[in-house]
Coordinates of C-alpha atoms in Angstrom, one line a residue:
M1 CA -38.7 -56.5 250.2
D2 CA -35.1 -55.7 251.0
P3 CA -33.7 -52.4 249.9
K4 CA -30.4 -54.0 249.0
E5 CA -32.1 -56.0 246.5
V6 CA -33.4 -53.0 244.3
K7 CA -31.7 -52.9 241.3
S8 CA -31.9 -49.3 240.9
D9 CA -29.7 -45.8 241.9
L10 CA -31.1 -45.5 245.4
V11 CA -31.8 -41.8 247.2
L12 CA -31.5 -42.1 250.2
I13 CA -33.4 -39.5 252.7
L14 CA -32.2 -39.1 256.6
D15 CA -35.5 -37.8 258.2
F16 CA -35.0 -35.1 260.9
G17 CA -38.6 -34.6 261.6
S18 CA -39.8 -32.5 258.5
Q19 CA -43.6 -33.0 258.1
Y20 CA -42.6 -32.7 254.6
T21 CA -39.9 -35.9 254.5
H22 CA -41.7 -38.6 253.0
L23 CA -43.2 -36.2 250.6
I24 CA -39.4 -36.0 249.1
T25 CA -39.5 -39.7 249.2
R26 CA -42.9 -39.7 247.2
R27 CA -41.6 -36.8 244.8
I28 CA -38.3 -38.6 244.1
R29 CA -40.3 -42.2 243.2
S30 CA -42.4 -40.2 241.0
L31 CA -39.1 -39.5 238.9
S32 CA -38.9 -43.2 238.7
V33 CA -35.8 -43.3 241.0
F34 CA -36.2 -45.6 244.0
S35 CA -36.0 -43.9 247.0
L36 CA -36.2 -44.7 251.0
C37 CA -36.0 -42.8 254.2
I38 CA -34.5 -43.7 257.2
S39 CA -33.8 -41.8 260.9
G40 CA -31.4 -38.8 260.4
T41 CA -29.6 -40.5 263.4
S42 CA -29.0 -44.0 262.0
S43 CA -25.3 -45.3 262.2
L44 CA -22.7 -44.7 259.6
K45 CA -23.1 -48.3 259.0
A46 CA -26.8 -48.2 258.6
I47 CA -26.2 -45.8 255.5
T48 CA -23.5 -47.4 254.1
D49 CA -25.3 -51.2 254.0
L50 CA -28.0 -49.6 251.9
N51 CA -25.0 -48.3 249.2
P52 CA -27.0 -45.0 248.3
Q53 CA -25.7 -43.0 245.2
V54 CA -27.5 -39.8 246.8
V55 CA -28.4 -38.9 250.5
I56 CA -30.6 -36.0 251.2
L57 CA -30.8 -34.2 254.6
S58 CA -34.8 -33.5 255.4
G59 CA -35.6 -30.8 257.2
G60 CA -36.8 -30.4 260.7
P61 CA -38.1 -28.3 263.7
H62 CA -34.9 -28.4 265.4
S63 CA -32.4 -25.9 265.5
V64 CA -28.6 -26.7 265.0
H65 CA -27.7 -24.2 268.2
A66 CA -29.6 -26.8 270.4
C67 CA -27.4 -29.1 272.3
D68 CA -29.6 -32.0 271.6
S69 CA -30.3 -31.1 268.3
P70 CA -30.1 -34.6 266.2
S71 CA -27.2 -34.6 263.4
F72 CA -25.8 -37.3 261.1
A73 CA -23.4 -40.2 262.2
S74 CA -19.9 -39.4 263.0
G75 CA -18.0 -40.1 259.6
F76 CA -20.8 -39.4 257.1
V77 CA -18.8 -36.4 255.4
E78 CA -15.6 -38.6 255.1
W79 CA -17.4 -41.5 254.0
A80 CA -19.5 -39.4 251.6
E81 CA -16.4 -37.4 250.2
A82 CA -14.3 -41.0 249.6
N83 CA -17.0 -42.7 247.6
G84 CA -18.3 -39.5 245.5
V85 CA -21.7 -39.6 246.9
Y86 CA -23.7 -36.5 246.5
V87 CA -25.4 -34.8 249.5
L88 CA -28.4 -32.5 249.5
G89 CA -29.4 -30.6 252.2
I90 CA -33.0 -29.3 252.8
C91 CA -33.8 -26.6 255.3
Y92 CA -32.5 -28.0 258.5
G93 CA -30.2 -30.1 256.3
L94 CA -28.5 -27.4 254.9
Q95 CA -28.0 -25.7 258.1
L96 CA -26.8 -28.7 259.5
I97 CA -24.0 -29.5 256.5
V98 CA -23.0 -25.4 257.0
Q99 CA -22.7 -25.7 260.9
R100 CA -21.0 -29.2 260.6
L101 CA -18.3 -28.3 258.0
G102 CA -17.3 -25.4 259.3
G103 CA -19.4 -22.7 258.3
V104 CA -21.7 -20.3 260.7
V105 CA -25.4 -20.8 261.4
E106 CA -27.4 -17.8 263.4
V107 CA -30.8 -17.0 264.5
G108 CA -32.1 -14.6 261.5
E109 CA -33.1 -10.9 262.2
K110 CA -35.6 -11.7 259.7
Q111 CA -37.3 -15.0 260.1
E112 CA -38.9 -16.6 256.7
Y113 CA -42.0 -18.5 256.2
G114 CA -44.5 -19.6 253.8
R115 CA -43.9 -17.7 250.1
M116 CA -40.8 -16.3 249.3
E117 CA -39.1 -15.1 245.9
I118 CA -35.3 -16.1 245.7
E119 CA -33.2 -15.2 243.0
V120 CA -30.5 -17.2 241.0
E121 CA -26.8 -16.0 241.6
K122 CA -25.0 -18.4 240.1
A123 CA -25.9 -20.2 236.9
N124 CA -25.1 -23.5 237.2
G125 CA -25.0 -26.7 239.5
L126 CA -28.7 -26.8 241.3
Y127 CA -30.3 -24.7 238.8
G128 CA -28.9 -25.9 235.2
T129 CA -30.1 -23.4 232.6
K130 CA -31.4 -20.5 234.5
R131 CA -29.7 -17.5 234.6
V132 CA -28.2 -14.9 236.9
G133 CA -31.0 -12.8 237.9
D134 CA -34.1 -15.3 237.5
R135 CA -36.3 -15.4 240.1
Q136 CA -39.0 -18.1 241.4
V137 CA -41.4 -18.3 244.4
V138 CA -40.1 -21.0 246.9
W139 CA -41.6 -22.1 250.2
M140 CA -39.7 -21.0 253.2
S141 CA -39.9 -22.5 256.8
H142 CA -36.8 -21.4 259.0
G143 CA -36.1 -19.2 261.8
D144 CA -31.9 -19.6 261.6
E145 CA -29.8 -19.0 258.6
V146 CA -26.4 -19.2 257.5
A147 CA -24.2 -16.5 258.1
K148 CA -20.9 -17.9 257.1
L149 CA -20.4 -20.3 254.3
P150 CA -17.8 -23.5 255.1
Q151 CA -14.7 -23.2 252.9
G152 CA -15.1 -24.2 249.3
F153 CA -19.0 -23.2 249.4
E154 CA -20.7 -20.7 247.2
V155 CA -24.0 -19.0 247.3
V156 CA -26.2 -19.9 244.4
A157 CA -29.4 -18.2 245.2
R158 CA -30.6 -15.2 247.8
S159 CA -34.2 -14.7 249.0
Q160 CA -35.6 -11.6 248.7
Q161 CA -34.7 -10.4 252.0
G162 CA -31.0 -11.3 251.4
A163 CA -30.9 -14.7 252.9
V164 CA -28.9 -17.4 251.6
A165 CA -31.3 -19.8 249.7
A166 CA -29.1 -22.2 248.0
V167 CA -25.8 -23.3 248.3
E168 CA -23.2 -25.8 246.6
N169 CA -19.4 -27.0 246.8
H170 CA -19.2 -29.0 243.5
S171 CA -15.9 -30.4 244.3
K172 CA -17.1 -32.0 247.4
R173 CA -20.7 -33.0 245.8
F174 CA -22.5 -31.2 248.5
Y175 CA -25.3 -29.0 247.9
G176 CA -28.0 -27.2 250.2
L177 CA -31.5 -25.3 249.7
Q178 CA -33.1 -23.5 252.1
Y179 CA -36.4 -24.0 251.2
H180 CA -38.6 -26.9 250.5
P181 CA -38.7 -27.9 246.7
E182 CA -40.7 -30.9 247.5
V183 CA -44.0 -29.1 248.3
T184 CA -46.5 -27.5 245.8
H185 CA -46.0 -24.4 246.8
S186 CA -42.8 -24.4 245.3
P187 CA -43.8 -24.4 241.9
E188 CA -40.3 -24.9 240.3
G189 CA -39.0 -27.2 243.1
M190 CA -39.7 -30.6 241.1
E191 CA -37.7 -29.3 238.4
T192 CA -34.8 -28.2 240.4
L193 CA -35.3 -32.1 241.9
R194 CA -35.1 -33.4 238.4
Y195 CA -32.3 -31.7 237.3
F196 CA -29.7 -32.1 240.7
L197 CA -30.3 -36.0 240.6
F198 CA -30.2 -36.8 236.6
D199 CA -27.6 -33.7 235.1
V200 CA -25.9 -33.1 238.5
C201 CA -25.8 -36.8 240.1
G202 CA -26.1 -38.6 237.1
I203 CA -28.9 -41.0 238.0
T204 CA -30.7 -43.1 236.0
A205 CA -34.4 -43.3 236.0
N206 CA -34.3 -47.0 236.0
W207 CA -36.9 -48.2 238.9
K208 CA -40.1 -49.4 237.6
M209 CA -43.1 -51.5 239.1
E210 CA -42.3 -54.4 236.7
N211 CA -38.9 -55.1 237.8
L212 CA -39.9 -54.6 241.6
L213 CA -42.3 -57.4 241.0
D214 CA -39.9 -59.4 239.7
E215 CA -37.4 -59.0 242.4
E216 CA -39.7 -59.1 245.2
I217 CA -41.2 -62.8 243.6
N218 CA -37.6 -63.9 243.8
I219 CA -37.2 -62.6 247.4
I220 CA -40.4 -64.7 248.2
K221 CA -38.9 -67.6 247.0
E222 CA -35.7 -67.5 248.2
T223 CA -37.0 -66.7 252.1
V224 CA -39.6 -69.3 251.9
G225 CA -38.1 -73.0 251.5
P226 CA -39.6 -75.3 249.0
D227 CA -41.7 -77.1 251.6
D228 CA -42.4 -74.1 253.9
H229 CA -46.2 -73.5 254.2
V230 CA -47.8 -69.6 254.5
I231 CA -50.5 -67.9 256.2
C232 CA -52.0 -64.7 254.7
A233 CA -54.2 -62.4 257.0
L234 CA -56.8 -61.3 254.5
S235 CA -58.6 -58.1 255.5
G236 CA -60.7 -57.3 252.2
G237 CA -58.3 -54.5 251.6
V238 CA -56.3 -53.5 248.9
D239 CA -53.1 -53.9 250.9
S240 CA -53.4 -57.8 252.1
T241 CA -54.9 -58.6 249.0
V242 CA -52.0 -57.3 246.8
A243 CA -49.8 -58.8 249.0
A244 CA -51.6 -62.3 249.1
T245 CA -52.1 -62.3 245.4
L246 CA -48.5 -61.7 245.0
V247 CA -47.2 -64.5 247.5
H248 CA -49.4 -66.9 245.8
K249 CA -47.8 -66.1 242.5
A250 CA -44.6 -67.2 244.0
I251 CA -45.6 -70.1 245.8
G252 CA -48.6 -71.3 244.8
D253 CA -51.2 -73.8 246.9
R254 CA -48.5 -73.4 249.8
L255 CA -50.2 -70.2 250.7
H256 CA -53.1 -70.4 253.1
C257 CA -55.2 -67.3 253.6
V258 CA -57.7 -66.4 256.5
F259 CA -60.4 -63.9 256.7
V260 CA -61.3 -62.9 260.3
D261 CA -64.6 -61.7 261.0
N262 CA -63.9 -59.7 264.2
G263 CA -67.2 -58.0 265.0
L264 CA -65.5 -54.5 263.6
L265 CA -66.2 -54.9 259.9
R266 CA -68.3 -52.5 257.9
Y267 CA -72.2 -53.3 256.6
K268 CA -72.3 -56.7 255.1
E269 CA -68.3 -56.8 254.7
R270 CA -68.0 -60.5 255.1
E271 CA -70.4 -61.6 252.9
R272 CA -69.0 -59.0 250.1
V273 CA -65.4 -59.6 250.7
M274 CA -65.6 -63.3 250.8
E275 CA -67.7 -63.7 247.2
T276 CA -65.0 -61.3 245.8
F277 CA -62.1 -63.3 246.8
E278 CA -63.9 -66.8 245.5
R279 CA -65.0 -65.4 242.2
D280 CA -62.4 -63.0 241.3
L281 CA -59.5 -63.3 242.7
H282 CA -59.6 -67.3 243.3
L283 CA -57.7 -67.2 246.4
P284 CA -58.0 -70.0 248.9
V285 CA -59.6 -68.5 251.9
T286 CA -61.0 -69.6 255.1
C287 CA -63.4 -67.3 257.1
V288 CA -62.9 -67.6 260.7
D289 CA -65.8 -65.9 262.9
A290 CA -64.0 -64.4 266.0
V291 CA -66.6 -61.9 266.8
D292 CA -67.1 -62.7 270.4
Q293 CA -63.6 -63.1 270.9
F294 CA -62.6 -60.0 270.0
L295 CA -65.3 -57.9 271.3
S296 CA -65.1 -59.6 275.1
K297 CA -61.6 -58.4 274.9
L298 CA -62.3 -54.8 273.8
K299 CA -65.4 -54.3 276.5
G300 CA -64.6 -51.4 278.6
V301 CA -61.6 -50.2 276.7
T302 CA -61.7 -46.5 275.5
D303 CA -57.9 -45.8 275.0
P304 CA -57.3 -46.1 271.1
E305 CA -53.5 -47.2 271.7
V306 CA -55.0 -50.0 273.9
K307 CA -57.5 -50.7 271.5
R308 CA -54.9 -51.2 268.7
K309 CA -52.9 -53.6 271.0
I310 CA -55.5 -56.0 271.6
I311 CA -56.9 -56.3 268.3
G312 CA -53.0 -57.0 266.9
K313 CA -52.7 -59.6 269.6
E314 CA -56.0 -61.3 269.1
F315 CA -55.4 -61.7 265.4
I316 CA -51.7 -62.9 265.7
S317 CA -54.1 -65.5 268.5
I318 CA -56.3 -66.5 266.0
F319 CA -53.3 -67.0 263.0
D320 CA -51.7 -69.1 265.4
S321 CA -54.5 -71.2 266.2
F322 CA -55.2 -71.5 262.7
G323 CA -51.8 -72.4 261.8
H324 CA -51.9 -75.3 264.7
D325 CA -55.2 -76.5 262.6
L326 CA -53.3 -76.2 259.2
E327 CA -50.6 -78.6 260.7
L328 CA -53.1 -81.2 261.8
K329 CA -54.4 -81.0 258.2
I330 CA -51.4 -81.0 256.0
G331 CA -48.8 -82.7 258.4
K332 CA -46.6 -79.6 258.4
K333 CA -46.5 -76.3 260.8
P334 CA -46.7 -73.2 258.7
S335 CA -43.6 -71.0 259.1
Y336 CA -44.6 -67.5 257.7
L337 CA -47.4 -64.9 258.3
V338 CA -48.0 -62.5 255.3
Q339 CA -49.2 -58.8 256.2
G340 CA -49.8 -55.9 253.8
T341 CA -47.9 -53.5 256.1
L342 CA -47.5 -50.4 254.0
Y343 CA -44.7 -47.5 254.3
P344 CA -46.8 -44.8 255.7
D345 CA -47.9 -47.4 258.3
V346 CA -44.0 -48.2 259.4
I347 CA -43.3 -44.3 259.3
E348 CA -46.3 -43.6 262.0
S349 CA -45.4 -46.4 264.1
C350 CA -41.7 -45.4 264.1
P351 CA -40.2 -43.1 266.7
P352 CA -38.5 -38.6 264.9
P353 CA -34.7 -37.6 265.4
G354 CA -34.6 -35.2 268.6
S355 CA -37.8 -36.5 270.0
G356 CA -35.9 -38.4 272.9
K357 CA -36.6 -41.5 271.2
T358 CA -35.2 -43.9 268.2
H359 CA -36.7 -41.9 265.6
S360 CA -40.4 -38.9 263.9
H361 CA -43.4 -39.3 266.7
T362 CA -45.2 -42.3 266.8
I363 CA -48.7 -40.9 265.6
K364 CA -50.6 -44.5 266.1
S365 CA -49.6 -47.6 266.6
H366 CA -50.5 -49.5 263.2
H367 CA -52.0 -52.9 264.3
N368 CA -49.6 -55.0 261.7
V369 CA -46.6 -53.0 263.3
G370 CA -46.8 -51.8 266.9
G371 CA -49.5 -54.8 267.8
L372 CA -47.3 -57.7 267.0
P373 CA -46.2 -59.5 270.4
K374 CA -42.7 -60.1 270.8
D375 CA -43.2 -63.9 271.1
M376 CA -45.2 -64.3 267.8
K377 CA -44.3 -67.8 266.5
L378 CA -44.7 -66.8 262.8
K379 CA -42.1 -65.1 260.9
L380 CA -43.4 -62.2 259.1
I381 CA -43.5 -61.5 255.2
E382 CA -44.5 -57.8 254.5
P383 CA -43.8 -57.6 250.6
L384 CA -45.1 -54.1 250.3
K385 CA -43.9 -52.3 253.1
L386 CA -41.6 -49.9 251.3
L387 CA -44.2 -48.8 249.1
F388 CA -47.1 -46.3 249.3
K389 CA -50.5 -46.9 248.7
D390 CA -50.9 -45.5 245.1
E391 CA -47.8 -47.7 244.4
V392 CA -49.7 -50.9 245.7
R393 CA -52.2 -50.3 243.1
Q394 CA -50.2 -50.2 240.2
L395 CA -48.6 -53.1 241.6
G396 CA -51.9 -54.6 241.7
K397 CA -53.1 -53.8 238.1
I398 CA -49.8 -55.6 237.3
L399 CA -50.8 -58.6 239.0
N400 CA -54.3 -58.6 237.6
V401 CA -56.2 -57.7 240.4
P402 CA -59.9 -56.4 239.4
N403 CA -59.7 -52.5 239.0
A404 CA -63.0 -52.2 241.0
F405 CA -61.4 -53.8 243.9
L406 CA -58.2 -52.0 243.8
K407 CA -59.9 -48.3 243.8
R408 CA -61.5 -49.5 247.3
H409 CA -61.1 -46.9 249.7
P410 CA -58.2 -47.6 252.3
F411 CA -59.9 -49.2 255.8
P412 CA -58.2 -49.8 258.9
G413 CA -56.7 -52.7 260.3
P414 CA -58.5 -52.8 263.8
G415 CA -61.4 -52.0 261.7
L416 CA -64.5 -49.8 263.3
A417 CA -63.0 -50.1 266.8
V418 CA -60.9 -46.5 265.7
R419 CA -64.0 -45.1 264.2
V420 CA -66.3 -45.6 267.6
L421 CA -64.5 -43.3 269.8
G422 CA -64.9 -45.2 273.2
D423 CA -65.9 -48.4 274.3
V424 CA -67.1 -50.4 271.0
T425 CA -69.1 -52.7 272.7
E426 CA -71.2 -50.2 274.8
G427 CA -75.0 -50.0 273.5
N428 CA -75.4 -50.6 269.8
A429 CA -72.7 -48.3 268.9
L430 CA -71.2 -50.8 266.3
E431 CA -74.5 -51.1 264.5
V432 CA -75.5 -47.7 264.1
L433 CA -72.1 -46.7 262.9
R434 CA -72.4 -49.6 260.0
Q435 CA -75.5 -48.2 258.8
V436 CA -74.9 -44.8 258.8
D437 CA -71.5 -45.6 256.9
E438 CA -73.5 -47.9 254.4
I439 CA -76.1 -44.6 253.9
F440 CA -72.6 -42.1 253.5
I441 CA -70.8 -44.5 251.4
Q442 CA -73.2 -45.7 248.4
S443 CA -74.8 -41.8 248.6
I444 CA -70.8 -41.4 247.5
K445 CA -70.7 -43.8 245.0
D446 CA -74.5 -42.9 243.6
A447 CA -73.2 -39.3 243.0
G448 CA -70.2 -40.7 241.1
L449 CA -67.9 -39.4 243.8
Y450 CA -66.0 -42.4 244.9
D451 CA -62.8 -42.5 242.7
S452 CA -62.6 -38.7 243.4
I453 CA -62.1 -39.3 247.1
W454 CA -59.1 -41.2 248.7
Q455 CA -61.1 -42.0 251.9
A456 CA -64.8 -41.6 253.2
F457 CA -66.2 -43.2 256.3
A458 CA -68.4 -42.2 259.3
V459 CA -67.3 -41.7 263.1
F460 CA -69.3 -42.7 266.0
L461 CA -68.9 -40.1 268.6
P462 CA -69.4 -40.5 272.5
I463 CA -71.8 -37.9 272.7
K464 CA -75.5 -37.4 272.6
S465 CA -77.3 -34.3 271.7
V466 CA -80.6 -32.7 271.7
G467 CA -83.2 -33.0 269.0
V468 CA -86.4 -33.1 267.8
Q469 CA -87.8 -35.9 265.6
G470 CA -91.7 -36.6 265.5
D471 CA -92.7 -33.5 267.2
Q472 CA -90.8 -35.0 269.8
R473 CA -87.6 -34.5 271.7
T474 CA -84.8 -36.8 271.8
H475 CA -81.4 -37.5 273.1
S476 CA -79.5 -39.4 270.4
H477 CA -76.2 -40.3 269.0
V478 CA -74.0 -37.6 267.1
V479 CA -72.0 -39.2 264.1
A480 CA -69.4 -37.4 262.1
L481 CA -68.8 -37.8 258.2
R482 CA -65.3 -37.8 256.8
A483 CA -63.8 -37.8 253.6
V484 CA -60.7 -37.0 252.2
T485 CA -58.4 -36.8 249.1
S486 CA -54.8 -37.6 249.2
Q487 CA -51.9 -39.0 246.9
D488 CA -50.5 -41.4 249.6
G489 CA -51.9 -41.1 252.9
M490 CA -49.3 -39.1 254.1
T491 CA -51.1 -35.8 253.7
A492 CA -54.7 -35.3 252.8
D493 CA -57.3 -32.3 252.3
W494 CA -60.9 -32.9 253.2
F495 CA -63.1 -33.3 250.3
N496 CA -65.4 -30.4 249.5
F497 CA -69.2 -31.7 248.8
E498 CA -72.0 -29.7 247.2
H499 CA -74.4 -28.5 250.0
Q500 CA -77.0 -30.5 248.5
F501 CA -75.1 -33.5 249.0
L502 CA -74.1 -33.3 252.3
D503 CA -78.1 -32.3 253.2
N504 CA -79.3 -35.2 251.3
V505 CA -77.0 -37.4 253.0
S506 CA -78.0 -36.0 256.6
R507 CA -81.4 -36.4 256.1
K508 CA -81.1 -40.1 254.8
I509 CA -79.1 -40.7 258.1
C510 CA -81.3 -39.1 260.5
N511 CA -84.5 -40.4 258.8
S512 CA -83.1 -44.0 258.4
V513 CA -80.8 -44.9 261.4
R514 CA -82.5 -44.8 264.9
G515 CA -80.7 -43.2 267.7
V516 CA -79.1 -40.6 265.6
N517 CA -80.5 -37.3 265.5
R518 CA -77.4 -35.2 264.4
V519 CA -74.8 -35.4 261.8
V520 CA -71.8 -33.2 261.4
Q521 CA -68.7 -33.0 258.9
D522 CA -65.0 -33.3 259.6
I523 CA -63.3 -30.1 257.5
T524 CA -59.6 -30.7 258.9
S525 CA -56.7 -31.6 256.8
K526 CA -53.9 -33.8 257.7
P527 CA -51.6 -32.4 259.1
P528 CA -52.8 -31.2 261.8
S529 CA -55.0 -34.3 262.4
T530 CA -54.8 -38.0 261.2
I531 CA -57.1 -39.2 258.4
E532 CA -58.8 -41.7 261.2
W533 CA -59.8 -40.1 264.7
E534 CA -57.9 -42.6 266.4

């Protein structure tokens, strides 16, 4: 998907490292407006090439006083003014606007973190029909504050402590919020964003998934030549399946799907997935047994990043080999590889401004992104790389992918390799994990909870604990259970099971899986943790 091809007013977010940045992207898309997030330190050309109607400067952990604090590109202000582009700064973004346009930002006498009440001082602009004196609760997160506004700017709202909470310069089309309107802790934040986009900026809510489907099919047809053949890596997950169905709709039988059994799949995953592909989706799929190839390369490896790199490299090796066999069969070498890479995969594998790297901290290398060799022979097609998971499910529904398949929980590309902490080939860790995971997931389904949970899975821990089973001392494995709720995987809360459910699952696991004598539950949100353990 090329952002330039999306027929919609674009709202571009410049990311300065806030943990909420990508929530802004989601909130705006929920208003049927296409939004995209790029590094806050992107070049002016990278920004202007996208031709945004609105630019939002995100928050971030930095102080504008620091000599190495990240900033927008030189010439950005002049370009925005000359082209009538609206600019909204949020938190650090507001302070950046104030400082770069001639105002003053100082260390606040009273820092503001958490819920705070603000009061409207100007009854137009950002707050629409709000009257002077109207109050609302917002979510603050800043230590610096605006001490002097640039020429032409006005205060629109202040906090209960007197700090500047919102500013605007109507003639320049520059606006700023010291708080985070995108989080649910700012109850009227979405109303403010909605008013700003539609009433202040005049944005049109015309971004629809149906339009996106047509655009993407056209892009694939233009990219893939009339005689070119394409390989698609199918994992059995929603992402790769929707990507394959989309490409198949665009180029038909010139798509050749391959499902790789890498020895890191869940319980009976190979049989179940292949049956679904053939019976329900009617996709042309070849199954490759590469269990020994993967596990031999992973033997002795404990570092999660190294695991991901190895797995990514082996996948590409298999696809190259599959492509060679396909060439002998059809008389033409395949040119492209389709992958179900999503926007969160790209985001989390990218470098944030101010980190000394080129963009946010690399949380983990996604095997679709960070594990690909530079000398890969196949060119990539990633039709979903600007979409979040829930948007992929919407697209799949339009493509008539069976609903039961679309509701499947996400499964990581590296499979159980990142759910066995340590060496995946040691002992019978993989088999133990498969059995534990199957009991956990089936119990969730039996309890009618599967669709209420974003993702659930078990983790094999590299420790043993003392237990008592059959009146005898045991020294056996510990497993962890994780279940979270989420909108798009960027943030997540742990799912609160009833105690009786957890009691039943724990008993089933310890009674049924030989070698396990202790079950623990992960009750950490994202952030501070990630959803997966590795």
